[in-house]
CSV table of C-alpha atoms (C1' of nucleotides) in Angstrom, one decimal:
chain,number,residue,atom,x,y,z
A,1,UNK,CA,87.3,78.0,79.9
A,2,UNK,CA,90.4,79.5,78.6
A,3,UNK,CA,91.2,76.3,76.1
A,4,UNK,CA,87.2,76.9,74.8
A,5,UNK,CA,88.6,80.6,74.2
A,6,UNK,CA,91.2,79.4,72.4
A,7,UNK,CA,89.9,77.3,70.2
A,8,UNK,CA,87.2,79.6,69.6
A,9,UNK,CA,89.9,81.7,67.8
A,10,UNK,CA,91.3,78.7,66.3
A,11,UNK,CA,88.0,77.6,64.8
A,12,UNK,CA,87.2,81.1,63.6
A,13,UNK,CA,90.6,81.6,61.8
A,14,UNK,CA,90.1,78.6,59.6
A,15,UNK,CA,86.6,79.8,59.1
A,16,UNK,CA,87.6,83.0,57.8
A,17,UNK,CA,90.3,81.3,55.6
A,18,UNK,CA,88.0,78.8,54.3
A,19,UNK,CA,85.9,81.6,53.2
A,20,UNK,CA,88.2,83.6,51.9
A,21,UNK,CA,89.5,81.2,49.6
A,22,UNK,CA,86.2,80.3,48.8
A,23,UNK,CA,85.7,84.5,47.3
A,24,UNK,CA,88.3,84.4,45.4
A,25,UNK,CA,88.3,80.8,43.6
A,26,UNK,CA,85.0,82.5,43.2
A,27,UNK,CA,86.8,85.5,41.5
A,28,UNK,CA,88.6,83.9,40.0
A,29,UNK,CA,86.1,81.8,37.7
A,30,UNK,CA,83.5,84.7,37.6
A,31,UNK,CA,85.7,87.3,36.2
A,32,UNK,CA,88.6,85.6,35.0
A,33,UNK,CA,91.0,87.4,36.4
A,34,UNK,CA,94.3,88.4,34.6
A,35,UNK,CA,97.8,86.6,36.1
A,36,UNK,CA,99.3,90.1,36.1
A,37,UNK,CA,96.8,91.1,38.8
A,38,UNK,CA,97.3,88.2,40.8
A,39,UNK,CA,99.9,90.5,42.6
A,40,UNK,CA,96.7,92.8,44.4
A,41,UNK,CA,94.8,89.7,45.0
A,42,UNK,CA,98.3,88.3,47.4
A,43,UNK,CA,99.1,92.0,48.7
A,44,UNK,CA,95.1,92.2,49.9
A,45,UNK,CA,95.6,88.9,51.4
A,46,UNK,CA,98.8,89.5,53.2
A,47,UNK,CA,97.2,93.1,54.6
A,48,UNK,CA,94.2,91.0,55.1
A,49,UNK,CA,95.8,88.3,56.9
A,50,UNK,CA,98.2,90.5,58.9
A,51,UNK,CA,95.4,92.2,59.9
A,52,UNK,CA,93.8,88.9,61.2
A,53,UNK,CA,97.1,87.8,62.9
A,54,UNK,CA,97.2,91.3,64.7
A,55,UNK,CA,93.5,90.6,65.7
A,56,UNK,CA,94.5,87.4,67.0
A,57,UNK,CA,97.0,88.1,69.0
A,58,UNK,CA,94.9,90.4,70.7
A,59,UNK,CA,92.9,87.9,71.9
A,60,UNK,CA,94.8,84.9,72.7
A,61,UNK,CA,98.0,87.0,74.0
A,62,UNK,CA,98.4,86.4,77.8
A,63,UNK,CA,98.3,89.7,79.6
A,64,UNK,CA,101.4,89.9,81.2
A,65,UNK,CA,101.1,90.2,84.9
A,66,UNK,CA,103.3,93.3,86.6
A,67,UNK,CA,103.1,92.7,90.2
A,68,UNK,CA,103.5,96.2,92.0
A,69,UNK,CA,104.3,96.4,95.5
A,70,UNK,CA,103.0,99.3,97.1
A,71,UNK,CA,104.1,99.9,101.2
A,72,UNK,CA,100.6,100.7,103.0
A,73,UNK,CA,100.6,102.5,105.9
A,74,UNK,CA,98.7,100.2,108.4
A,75,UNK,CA,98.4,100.7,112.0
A,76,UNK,CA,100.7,98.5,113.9
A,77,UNK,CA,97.8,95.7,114.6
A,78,UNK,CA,94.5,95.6,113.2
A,79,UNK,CA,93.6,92.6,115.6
A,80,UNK,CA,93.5,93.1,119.9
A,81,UNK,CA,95.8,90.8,121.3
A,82,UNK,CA,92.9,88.5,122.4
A,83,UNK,CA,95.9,85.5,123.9
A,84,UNK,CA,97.0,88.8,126.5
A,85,UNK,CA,93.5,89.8,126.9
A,86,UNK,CA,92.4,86.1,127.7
A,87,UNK,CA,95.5,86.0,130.3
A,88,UNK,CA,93.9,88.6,132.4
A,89,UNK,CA,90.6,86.9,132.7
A,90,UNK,CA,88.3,90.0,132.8
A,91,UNK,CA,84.4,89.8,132.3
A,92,UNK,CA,82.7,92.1,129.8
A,93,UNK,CA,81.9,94.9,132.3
A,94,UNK,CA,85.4,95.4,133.4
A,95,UNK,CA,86.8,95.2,129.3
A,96,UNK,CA,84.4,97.9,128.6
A,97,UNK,CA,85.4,99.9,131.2
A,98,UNK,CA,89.3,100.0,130.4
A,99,UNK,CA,88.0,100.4,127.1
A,100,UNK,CA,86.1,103.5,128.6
A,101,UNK,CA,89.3,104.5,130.9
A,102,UNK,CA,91.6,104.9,128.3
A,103,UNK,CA,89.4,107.3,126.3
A,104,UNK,CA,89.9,109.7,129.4
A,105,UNK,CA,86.6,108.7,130.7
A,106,UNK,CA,86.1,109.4,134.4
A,107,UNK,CA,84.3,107.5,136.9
A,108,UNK,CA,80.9,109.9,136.6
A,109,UNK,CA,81.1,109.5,132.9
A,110,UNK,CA,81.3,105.6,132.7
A,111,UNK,CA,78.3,105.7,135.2
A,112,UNK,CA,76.7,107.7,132.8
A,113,UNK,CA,77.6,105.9,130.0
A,114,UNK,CA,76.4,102.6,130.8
A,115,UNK,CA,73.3,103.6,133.0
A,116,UNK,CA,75.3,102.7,136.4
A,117,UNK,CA,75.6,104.2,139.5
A,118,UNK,CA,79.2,105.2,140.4
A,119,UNK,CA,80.0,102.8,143.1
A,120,UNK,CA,79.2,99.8,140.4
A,121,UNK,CA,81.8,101.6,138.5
A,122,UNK,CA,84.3,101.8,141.5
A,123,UNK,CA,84.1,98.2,142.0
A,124,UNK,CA,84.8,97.4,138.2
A,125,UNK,CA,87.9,99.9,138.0
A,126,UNK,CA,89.2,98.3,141.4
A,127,UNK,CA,88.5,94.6,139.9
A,128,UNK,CA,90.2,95.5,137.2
A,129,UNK,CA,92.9,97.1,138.7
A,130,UNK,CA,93.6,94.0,141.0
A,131,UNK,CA,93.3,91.9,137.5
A,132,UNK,CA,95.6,94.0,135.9
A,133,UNK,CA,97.8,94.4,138.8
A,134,UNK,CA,98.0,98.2,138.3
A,135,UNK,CA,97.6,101.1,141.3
A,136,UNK,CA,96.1,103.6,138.8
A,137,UNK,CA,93.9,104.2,135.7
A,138,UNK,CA,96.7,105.3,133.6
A,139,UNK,CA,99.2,102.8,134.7
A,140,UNK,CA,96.1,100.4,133.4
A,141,UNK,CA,95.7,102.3,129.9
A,142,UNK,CA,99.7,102.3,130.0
A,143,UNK,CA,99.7,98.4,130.2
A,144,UNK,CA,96.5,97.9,128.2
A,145,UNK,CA,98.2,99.5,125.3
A,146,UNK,CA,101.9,98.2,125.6
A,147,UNK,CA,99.9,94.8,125.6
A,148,UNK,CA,97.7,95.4,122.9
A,149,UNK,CA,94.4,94.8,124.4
A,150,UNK,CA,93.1,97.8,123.2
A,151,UNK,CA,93.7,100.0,120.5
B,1,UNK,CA,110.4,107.1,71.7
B,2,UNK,CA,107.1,105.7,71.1
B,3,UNK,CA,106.5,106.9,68.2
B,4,UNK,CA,110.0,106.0,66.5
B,5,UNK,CA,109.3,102.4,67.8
B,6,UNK,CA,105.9,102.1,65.8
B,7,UNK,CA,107.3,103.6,63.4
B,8,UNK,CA,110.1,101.1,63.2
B,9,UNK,CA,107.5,98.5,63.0
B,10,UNK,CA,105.8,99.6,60.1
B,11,UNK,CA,108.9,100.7,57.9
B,12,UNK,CA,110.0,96.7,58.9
B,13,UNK,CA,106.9,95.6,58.0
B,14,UNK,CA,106.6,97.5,54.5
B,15,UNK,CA,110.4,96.0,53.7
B,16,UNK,CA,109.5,92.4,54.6
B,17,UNK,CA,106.3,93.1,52.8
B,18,UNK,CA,108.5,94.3,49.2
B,19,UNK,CA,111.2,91.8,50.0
B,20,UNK,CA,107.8,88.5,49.6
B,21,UNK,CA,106.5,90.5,46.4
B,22,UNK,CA,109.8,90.4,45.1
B,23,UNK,CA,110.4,86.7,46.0
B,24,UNK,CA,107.3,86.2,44.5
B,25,UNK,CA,107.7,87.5,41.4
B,26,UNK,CA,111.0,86.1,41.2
B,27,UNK,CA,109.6,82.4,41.5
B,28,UNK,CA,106.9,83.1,39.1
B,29,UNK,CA,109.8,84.3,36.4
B,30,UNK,CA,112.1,81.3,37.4
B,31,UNK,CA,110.0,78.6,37.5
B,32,UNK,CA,106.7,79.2,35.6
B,33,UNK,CA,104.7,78.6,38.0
B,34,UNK,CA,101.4,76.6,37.5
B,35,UNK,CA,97.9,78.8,37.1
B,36,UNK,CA,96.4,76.0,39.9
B,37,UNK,CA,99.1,76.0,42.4
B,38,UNK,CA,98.4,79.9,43.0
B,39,UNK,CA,95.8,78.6,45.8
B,40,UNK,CA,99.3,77.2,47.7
B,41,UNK,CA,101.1,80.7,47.4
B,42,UNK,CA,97.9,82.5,48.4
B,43,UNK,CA,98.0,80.1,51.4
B,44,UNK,CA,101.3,80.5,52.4
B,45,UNK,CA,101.4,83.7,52.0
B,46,UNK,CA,98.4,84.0,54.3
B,47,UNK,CA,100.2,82.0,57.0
B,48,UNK,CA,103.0,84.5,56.8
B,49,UNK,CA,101.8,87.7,57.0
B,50,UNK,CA,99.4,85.9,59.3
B,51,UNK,CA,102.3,85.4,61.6
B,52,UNK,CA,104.3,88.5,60.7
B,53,UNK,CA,100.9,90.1,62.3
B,54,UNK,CA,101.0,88.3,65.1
B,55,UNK,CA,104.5,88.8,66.1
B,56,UNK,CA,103.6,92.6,65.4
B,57,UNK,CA,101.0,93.0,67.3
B,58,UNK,CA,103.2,91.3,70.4
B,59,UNK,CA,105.6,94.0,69.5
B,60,UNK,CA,103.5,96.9,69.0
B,61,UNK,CA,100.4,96.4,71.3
B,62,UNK,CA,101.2,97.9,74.9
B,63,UNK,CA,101.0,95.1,77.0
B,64,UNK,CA,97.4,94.4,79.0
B,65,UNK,CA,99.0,95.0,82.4
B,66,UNK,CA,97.4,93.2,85.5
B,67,UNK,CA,98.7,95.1,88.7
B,68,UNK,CA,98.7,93.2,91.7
B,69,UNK,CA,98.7,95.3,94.6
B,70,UNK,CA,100.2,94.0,98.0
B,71,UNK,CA,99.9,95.6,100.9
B,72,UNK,CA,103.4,95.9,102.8
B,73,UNK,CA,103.2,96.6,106.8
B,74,UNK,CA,105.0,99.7,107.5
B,75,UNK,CA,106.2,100.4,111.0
B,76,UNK,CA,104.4,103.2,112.8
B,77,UNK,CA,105.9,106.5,112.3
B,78,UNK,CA,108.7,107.0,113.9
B,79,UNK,CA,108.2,110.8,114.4
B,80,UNK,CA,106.3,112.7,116.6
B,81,UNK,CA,103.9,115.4,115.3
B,82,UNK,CA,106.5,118.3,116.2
B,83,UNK,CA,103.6,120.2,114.5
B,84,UNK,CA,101.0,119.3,116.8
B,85,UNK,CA,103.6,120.1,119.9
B,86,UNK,CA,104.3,123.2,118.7
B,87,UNK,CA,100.8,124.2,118.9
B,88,UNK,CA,100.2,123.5,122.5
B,89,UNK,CA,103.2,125.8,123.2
B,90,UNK,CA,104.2,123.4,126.0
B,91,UNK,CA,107.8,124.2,127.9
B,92,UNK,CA,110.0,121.5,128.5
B,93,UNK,CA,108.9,120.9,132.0
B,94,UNK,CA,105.5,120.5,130.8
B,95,UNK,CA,106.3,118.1,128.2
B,96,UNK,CA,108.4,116.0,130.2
B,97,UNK,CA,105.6,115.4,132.9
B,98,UNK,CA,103.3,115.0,129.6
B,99,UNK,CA,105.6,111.7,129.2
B,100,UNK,CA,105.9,110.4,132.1
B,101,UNK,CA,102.0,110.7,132.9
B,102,UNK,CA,101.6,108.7,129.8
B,103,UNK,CA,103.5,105.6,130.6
B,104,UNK,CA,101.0,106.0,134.6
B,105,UNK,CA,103.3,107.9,136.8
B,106,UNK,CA,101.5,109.0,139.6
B,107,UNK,CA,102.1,112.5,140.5
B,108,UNK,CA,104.6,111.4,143.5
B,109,UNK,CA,106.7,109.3,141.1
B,110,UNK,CA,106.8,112.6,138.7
B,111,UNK,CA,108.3,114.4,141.5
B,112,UNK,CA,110.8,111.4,142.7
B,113,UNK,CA,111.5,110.7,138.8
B,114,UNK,CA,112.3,114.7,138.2
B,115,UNK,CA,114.2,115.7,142.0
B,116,UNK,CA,110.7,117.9,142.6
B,117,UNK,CA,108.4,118.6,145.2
B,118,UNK,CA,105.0,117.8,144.4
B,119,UNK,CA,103.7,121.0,144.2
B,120,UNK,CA,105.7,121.7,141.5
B,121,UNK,CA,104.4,118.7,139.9
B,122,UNK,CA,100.8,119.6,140.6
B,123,UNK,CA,101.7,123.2,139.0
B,124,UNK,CA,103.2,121.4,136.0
B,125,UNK,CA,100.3,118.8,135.4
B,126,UNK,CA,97.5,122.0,136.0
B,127,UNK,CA,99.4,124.4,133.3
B,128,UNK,CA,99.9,121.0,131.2
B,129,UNK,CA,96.1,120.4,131.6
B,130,UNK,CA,94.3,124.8,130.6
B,131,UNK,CA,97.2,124.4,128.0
B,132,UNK,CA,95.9,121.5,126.0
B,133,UNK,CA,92.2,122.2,127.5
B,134,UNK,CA,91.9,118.8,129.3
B,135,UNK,CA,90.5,117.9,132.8
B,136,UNK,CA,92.3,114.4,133.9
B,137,UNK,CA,95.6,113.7,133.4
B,138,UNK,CA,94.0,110.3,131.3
B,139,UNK,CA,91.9,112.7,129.1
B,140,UNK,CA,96.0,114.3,129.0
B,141,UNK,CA,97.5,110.9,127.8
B,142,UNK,CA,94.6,109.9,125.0
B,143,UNK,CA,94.1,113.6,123.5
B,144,UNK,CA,98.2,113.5,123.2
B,145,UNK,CA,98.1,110.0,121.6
B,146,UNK,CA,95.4,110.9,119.3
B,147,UNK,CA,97.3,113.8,118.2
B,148,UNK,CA,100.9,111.8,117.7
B,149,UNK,CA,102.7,114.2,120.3
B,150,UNK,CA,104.0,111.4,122.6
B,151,UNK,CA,104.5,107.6,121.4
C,1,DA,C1',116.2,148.6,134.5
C,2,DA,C1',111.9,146.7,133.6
C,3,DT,C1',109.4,143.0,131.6
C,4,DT,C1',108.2,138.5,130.4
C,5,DC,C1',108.5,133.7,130.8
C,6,DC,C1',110.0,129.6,133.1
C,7,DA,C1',110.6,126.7,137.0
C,8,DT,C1',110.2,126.1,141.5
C,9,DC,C1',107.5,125.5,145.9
C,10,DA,C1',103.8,126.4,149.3
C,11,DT,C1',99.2,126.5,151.5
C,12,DA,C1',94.4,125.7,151.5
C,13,DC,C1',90.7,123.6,149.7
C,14,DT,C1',87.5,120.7,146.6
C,15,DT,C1',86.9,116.8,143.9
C,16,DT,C1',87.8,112.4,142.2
C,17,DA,C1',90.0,108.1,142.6
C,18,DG,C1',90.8,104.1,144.9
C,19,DT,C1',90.3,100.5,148.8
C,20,DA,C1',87.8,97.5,151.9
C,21,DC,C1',84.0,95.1,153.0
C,22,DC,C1',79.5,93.8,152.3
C,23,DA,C1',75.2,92.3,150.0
C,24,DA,C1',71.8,90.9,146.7
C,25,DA,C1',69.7,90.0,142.3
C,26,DA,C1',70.7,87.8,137.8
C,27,DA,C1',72.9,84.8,134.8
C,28,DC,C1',74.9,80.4,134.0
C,29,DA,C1',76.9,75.7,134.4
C,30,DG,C1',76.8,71.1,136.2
D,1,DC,C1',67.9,72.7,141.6
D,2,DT,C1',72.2,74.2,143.5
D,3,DG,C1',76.5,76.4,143.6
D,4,DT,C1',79.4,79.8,141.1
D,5,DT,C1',80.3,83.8,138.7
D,6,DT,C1',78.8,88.1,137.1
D,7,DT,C1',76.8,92.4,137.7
D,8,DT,C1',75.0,95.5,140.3
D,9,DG,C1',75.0,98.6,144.3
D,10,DG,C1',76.0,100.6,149.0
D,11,DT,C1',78.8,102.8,153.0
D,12,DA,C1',82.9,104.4,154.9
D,13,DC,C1',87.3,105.7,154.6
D,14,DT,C1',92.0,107.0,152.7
D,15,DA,C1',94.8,108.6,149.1
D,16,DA,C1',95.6,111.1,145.2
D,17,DA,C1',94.4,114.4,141.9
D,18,DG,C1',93.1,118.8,140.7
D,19,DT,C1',92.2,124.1,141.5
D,20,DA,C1',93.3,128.6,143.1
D,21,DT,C1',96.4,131.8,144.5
D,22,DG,C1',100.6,133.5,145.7
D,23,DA,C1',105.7,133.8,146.2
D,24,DT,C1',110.6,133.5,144.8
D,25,DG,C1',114.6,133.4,141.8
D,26,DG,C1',116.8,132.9,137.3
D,27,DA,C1',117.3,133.6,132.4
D,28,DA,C1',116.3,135.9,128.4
D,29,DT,C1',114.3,139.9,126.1
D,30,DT,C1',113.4,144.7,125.2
DNA sequence: AATTCCATCATACTTTAGTACCAAAAACAG
DNA sequence: CTGTTTTTGGTACTAAAGTATGATGGAATT
């Protein structure tokens, strides 16, 4: 892709030159030009082929590459500590709970939450806290979030 | 600065350009140079300037710059939201139990961890509680995470 | 001296949390 | 199909949390 580019410019170059030497040999016989003119016939090739160079190396120039390293704020982990969370061995009821628990959730509101009665939420928390092996809900958010099982 | 390096640039390029016409004219006196080798010097002089644009342009041009952005992890902050705290016009007391119920001290351990009675503690965590407009100590601990005031 | 705020503690009461034990569908793996 | 785990729910009880109200003493402010 980038050789094909290249040569592109190549190919197109010698175009050009071909046909530029082509006008003015043509000049040259059709008008006969003077030798003490030949002078604007090199300076409009030099500007001509300057301008051509310049041209060029816009094209086939490598940008170069300025690497900027810019320091991002980014929360500590994006990603749950899922080997911790694995350890603990807690079903998808009791996960959503402590998820629910550590928003500041009480017991009534989980119920409410996830269309269960209270007691189904009792049993959870307690499984959870005997998985955990935690006494309380915020000694369970405490250690949920030092172990980075939640966010 | 700019503008004297451009400028640079073109007063070099006008000299080289007065410098070859001169050279030019000088071979043409010295040597009486042929009317059909004029296609050589036309040539060459196209390859020059040809280059002299090309190294121009790579001097002139403002580089195409690629930035590469990388994203560097930056700790946490290390500071609490002293404006946040200020807010919530929490005394020390207050803000000490704030702490402790955030790593799950139980309102007992408050008391044994401070040398009070639990009453105290209970009149602590209840002014802690109308003060930041809270009803559980975990609703406490999340609202005071989510604001930055404790770590 | 009077006022305000902070810190301490108490009593009485209500509510919520947590434990223990049980039970029964539902989902799932062998 | 059978045994296991999950999910659900209940009752009964204890422990802890939370509310309301009041009292006391100290420190700083006005």
């Amino acid at each position: 892709m980038n050789r094909w580019n290249d040569f592109k410019h190549i190919l197109l170059y010698g175009i050009i030159l071909a046909v530029l030497t082509f006008v003015l040999k043509w000049l040259q016989w059709r008008f006969f030009i003077l030798d003490n003119a030949i002078e604007i016939y090199i300076g409009l090739v030099a500007l001509l082929f300057t301008a051509l160079g310049v041209w060029v190396a816009t094209q086939v120039l490598t940008p170069k590459v300025q690497t900027i390293v810019i320091e991002k704020k980014v929360p500590e982990s994006f990603f749950l500590n899922e080997t911790e969370l694995q350890k603990l061995h807690l079903n998808r009821r009791e996960f959503e709970v402590l998820q629910l628990l550590s928003s500041g959730y009480s017991n009534a509101d989980i119920a409410k939450t996830l269309f269960l009665s209270v007691s189904t939420i009792k049993s959870h928390v307690s499984n959870l806290f005997s998985k955990m092996d935690v006494k309380s809900r915020t000694q369970a958010v405490d250690k949920a979030k030092r172990l980075g099982i939640i966010k």
